[in-house]
XYZ file of C-alpha atoms in Angstrom:
199
model
C -20.000 -43.300 -68.811
C -19.022 -39.817 -67.523
C -20.468 -37.975 -63.955
C -22.063 -35.557 -65.429
C -23.845 -38.451 -67.987
C -24.543 -40.160 -65.008
C -26.691 -37.587 -63.228
C -28.566 -35.969 -65.872
C -29.923 -39.928 -66.272
C -30.813 -39.815 -62.900
C -32.710 -37.264 -63.224
C -34.373 -37.918 -66.099
C -35.256 -41.360 -64.132
C -36.316 -39.618 -61.343
C -38.273 -37.128 -63.179
C -40.142 -39.895 -65.243
C -40.463 -42.323 -61.655
C -41.999 -39.920 -58.780
C -43.286 -36.654 -61.477
C -40.953 -34.116 -59.840
C -37.949 -33.850 -58.890
C -36.212 -34.759 -56.062
C -32.135 -34.528 -55.959
C -29.916 -37.566 -55.706
C -28.307 -38.358 -52.431
C -25.213 -37.636 -54.198
C -26.031 -33.714 -54.643
C -28.104 -33.547 -50.929
C -24.185 -34.345 -49.431
C -23.196 -30.795 -49.178
C -26.258 -29.687 -47.731
C -26.367 -32.803 -45.496
C -22.551 -31.847 -43.944
C -23.856 -28.256 -43.439
C -26.520 -29.388 -41.669
C -24.373 -32.151 -39.271
C -21.331 -29.061 -38.738
C -23.944 -27.036 -38.210
C -25.123 -29.619 -34.790
C -21.284 -29.800 -34.509
C -20.705 -26.530 -33.127
C -23.301 -26.104 -31.889
C -22.614 -28.686 -29.144
C -19.007 -27.638 -29.734
C -20.160 -23.567 -28.569
C -23.232 -24.574 -25.447
C -20.017 -27.546 -23.972
C -17.368 -24.601 -24.108
C -19.676 -21.791 -23.000
C -19.623 -23.497 -19.536
C -15.726 -21.645 -19.613
C -15.879 -18.689 -21.313
C -12.247 -18.313 -21.414
C -11.353 -21.147 -23.151
C -14.119 -20.861 -25.466
C -12.148 -17.219 -26.607
C -8.957 -19.339 -26.904
C -11.108 -20.996 -28.935
C -12.289 -18.947 -31.286
C -10.533 -18.208 -34.547
C -9.411 -14.743 -35.349
C -12.107 -13.199 -38.107
C -14.864 -15.693 -36.560
C -17.226 -13.064 -36.735
C -20.243 -15.751 -34.958
C -17.976 -17.167 -32.325
C -17.284 -12.997 -31.159
C -20.436 -13.117 -30.936
C -21.487 -16.138 -28.655
C -17.996 -15.133 -26.747
C -19.744 -11.297 -25.646
C -22.882 -13.167 -25.190
C -21.154 -15.233 -22.443
C -19.164 -12.750 -20.728
C -22.349 -10.717 -20.524
C -24.143 -13.202 -19.356
C -21.455 -13.643 -16.712
C -21.616 -10.014 -15.539
C -25.247 -10.407 -14.914
C -24.606 -12.638 -13.014
C -21.746 -11.286 -10.571
C -23.997 -7.866 -10.396
C -26.817 -10.308 -9.417
C -25.396 -12.214 -6.800
C -22.086 -11.758 -6.942
C -21.579 -13.678 -4.435
C -22.192 -17.783 -6.425
C -17.830 -16.080 -7.676
C -16.884 -17.985 -4.860
C -18.570 -20.627 -5.322
C -15.653 -24.191 -4.466
C -13.423 -24.559 -2.739
C -10.277 -22.585 -1.668
C -6.919 -22.485 0.279
C -4.545 -20.937 2.553
C -0.923 -23.010 2.358
C 1.166 -22.264 5.279
C -1.620 -19.943 6.589
C -1.764 -17.390 9.045
C 2.096 -18.196 9.673
C 2.895 -21.648 10.422
C 4.401 -23.670 8.587
C 2.703 -26.904 6.342
C -0.650 -25.803 7.984
C -3.181 -25.475 5.528
C -6.655 -23.191 6.336
C -9.592 -24.377 3.682
C -12.824 -22.158 2.914
C -15.582 -24.906 0.873
C -18.106 -22.353 0.140
C -21.101 -23.529 -1.397
C -23.620 -22.935 -3.820
C -26.920 -21.471 -3.404
C -29.780 -23.102 -3.677
C -31.610 -22.329 -8.075
C -35.139 -21.814 -5.884
C -32.760 -19.923 -3.682
C -32.920 -16.287 -2.776
C -29.204 -15.324 -2.842
C -28.999 -12.883 0.106
C -25.504 -15.056 0.988
C -23.576 -18.758 0.489
C -22.565 -21.101 3.320
C -19.067 -21.609 3.985
C -17.218 -23.617 5.537
C -14.299 -23.249 7.252
C -12.048 -27.027 7.765
C -8.860 -26.585 10.193
C -6.464 -28.736 11.983
C -8.161 -30.112 14.436
C -6.045 -28.784 17.300
C -6.243 -24.802 15.787
C -10.459 -25.729 16.429
C -13.227 -27.160 15.145
C -14.999 -25.921 11.681
C -17.153 -23.026 11.363
C -20.042 -22.710 9.321
C -19.856 -18.537 7.759
C -23.158 -16.772 5.865
C -20.754 -15.051 2.912
C -21.614 -11.636 1.754
C -20.059 -9.589 -0.525
C -20.528 -5.953 -1.327
C -18.604 -4.281 -4.275
C -16.505 -1.329 -3.720
C -15.253 1.279 -5.968
C -12.091 -0.098 -7.084
C -13.674 -2.763 -9.065
C -13.154 -5.637 -5.248
C -16.063 -6.599 -3.556
C -15.682 -5.930 0.307
C -16.652 -9.799 2.131
C -18.049 -9.932 5.156
C -17.938 -13.645 7.551
C -20.643 -14.212 10.065
C -20.941 -17.369 12.150
C -24.865 -17.054 13.198
C -23.921 -20.878 15.133
C -22.017 -19.471 17.664
C -22.612 -19.186 21.589
C -21.975 -15.678 20.666
C -22.464 -14.910 17.136
C -19.892 -12.484 15.172
C -18.424 -11.476 12.031
C -14.872 -11.103 10.427
C -14.469 -8.679 6.666
C -13.040 -9.697 3.894
C -11.653 -8.200 0.579
C -12.437 -10.470 -3.200
C -10.424 -9.277 -5.842
C -11.693 -10.604 -9.502
C -8.715 -10.172 -10.638
C -6.179 -12.075 -9.138
C -8.489 -14.383 -7.665
C -7.388 -13.514 -4.081
C -9.583 -13.684 -1.045
C -9.297 -13.217 2.720
C -10.521 -12.953 5.356
C -9.050 -11.187 8.578
C -9.716 -13.215 12.276
C -8.434 -9.693 13.712
C -5.753 -11.737 16.046
C -3.557 -14.188 16.074
C -3.789 -17.754 16.983
C -2.296 -19.184 19.283
C 1.459 -19.500 18.097
C 0.838 -17.761 15.180
C 2.150 -14.574 13.904
C -0.402 -13.417 11.230
C -4.335 -12.405 10.969
C -4.886 -12.682 8.047
C -6.437 -15.674 5.821
C -4.827 -15.379 1.905
C -7.377 -18.202 -0.097
C -7.023 -19.217 -3.331
C -9.056 -21.167 -5.512
C -8.272 -25.181 -5.153
C -8.307 -28.756 -6.788
C -9.548 -30.447 -3.840
């Protein structure tokens, strides 16, 4: 029989057996499919929200809902940067051929503050080859400047005589610097220039 006749017969049986009409599985498929696609889309957007730049690439031109989601994520990122700018530094950094030395890499490991902790500073470990010195623990703080960059202060509270170094962070170029104030023995430069590292 034609498909339409089968559907009418199925509806009649549903009315007769149950006293009220309930859509068949075939008729309910579009609704079920829409709900399934909505769930998949929500899961995808949640995963992509970890990286707004990835979400930006995934958005389709003309997709208003995706654009709204992206704007909300960007706004949230800006709030984090304002409330705790130091979180932008969390991760591993490296300066290759550091301080004028060839094949010498100095690393900076910036740790995330605990969720319950105040964001007065973040801890960071400066790691260099042993013959240049032992690792150093810094308390790192950031202050915004008028040109969109940040003034960075590295404070070593564990030294026999606590001291601090200054540096700068440029969010656009992702360049983080630390001025040691003097060259290391055998070195020719005083400024460490860190970029994010995958190691």
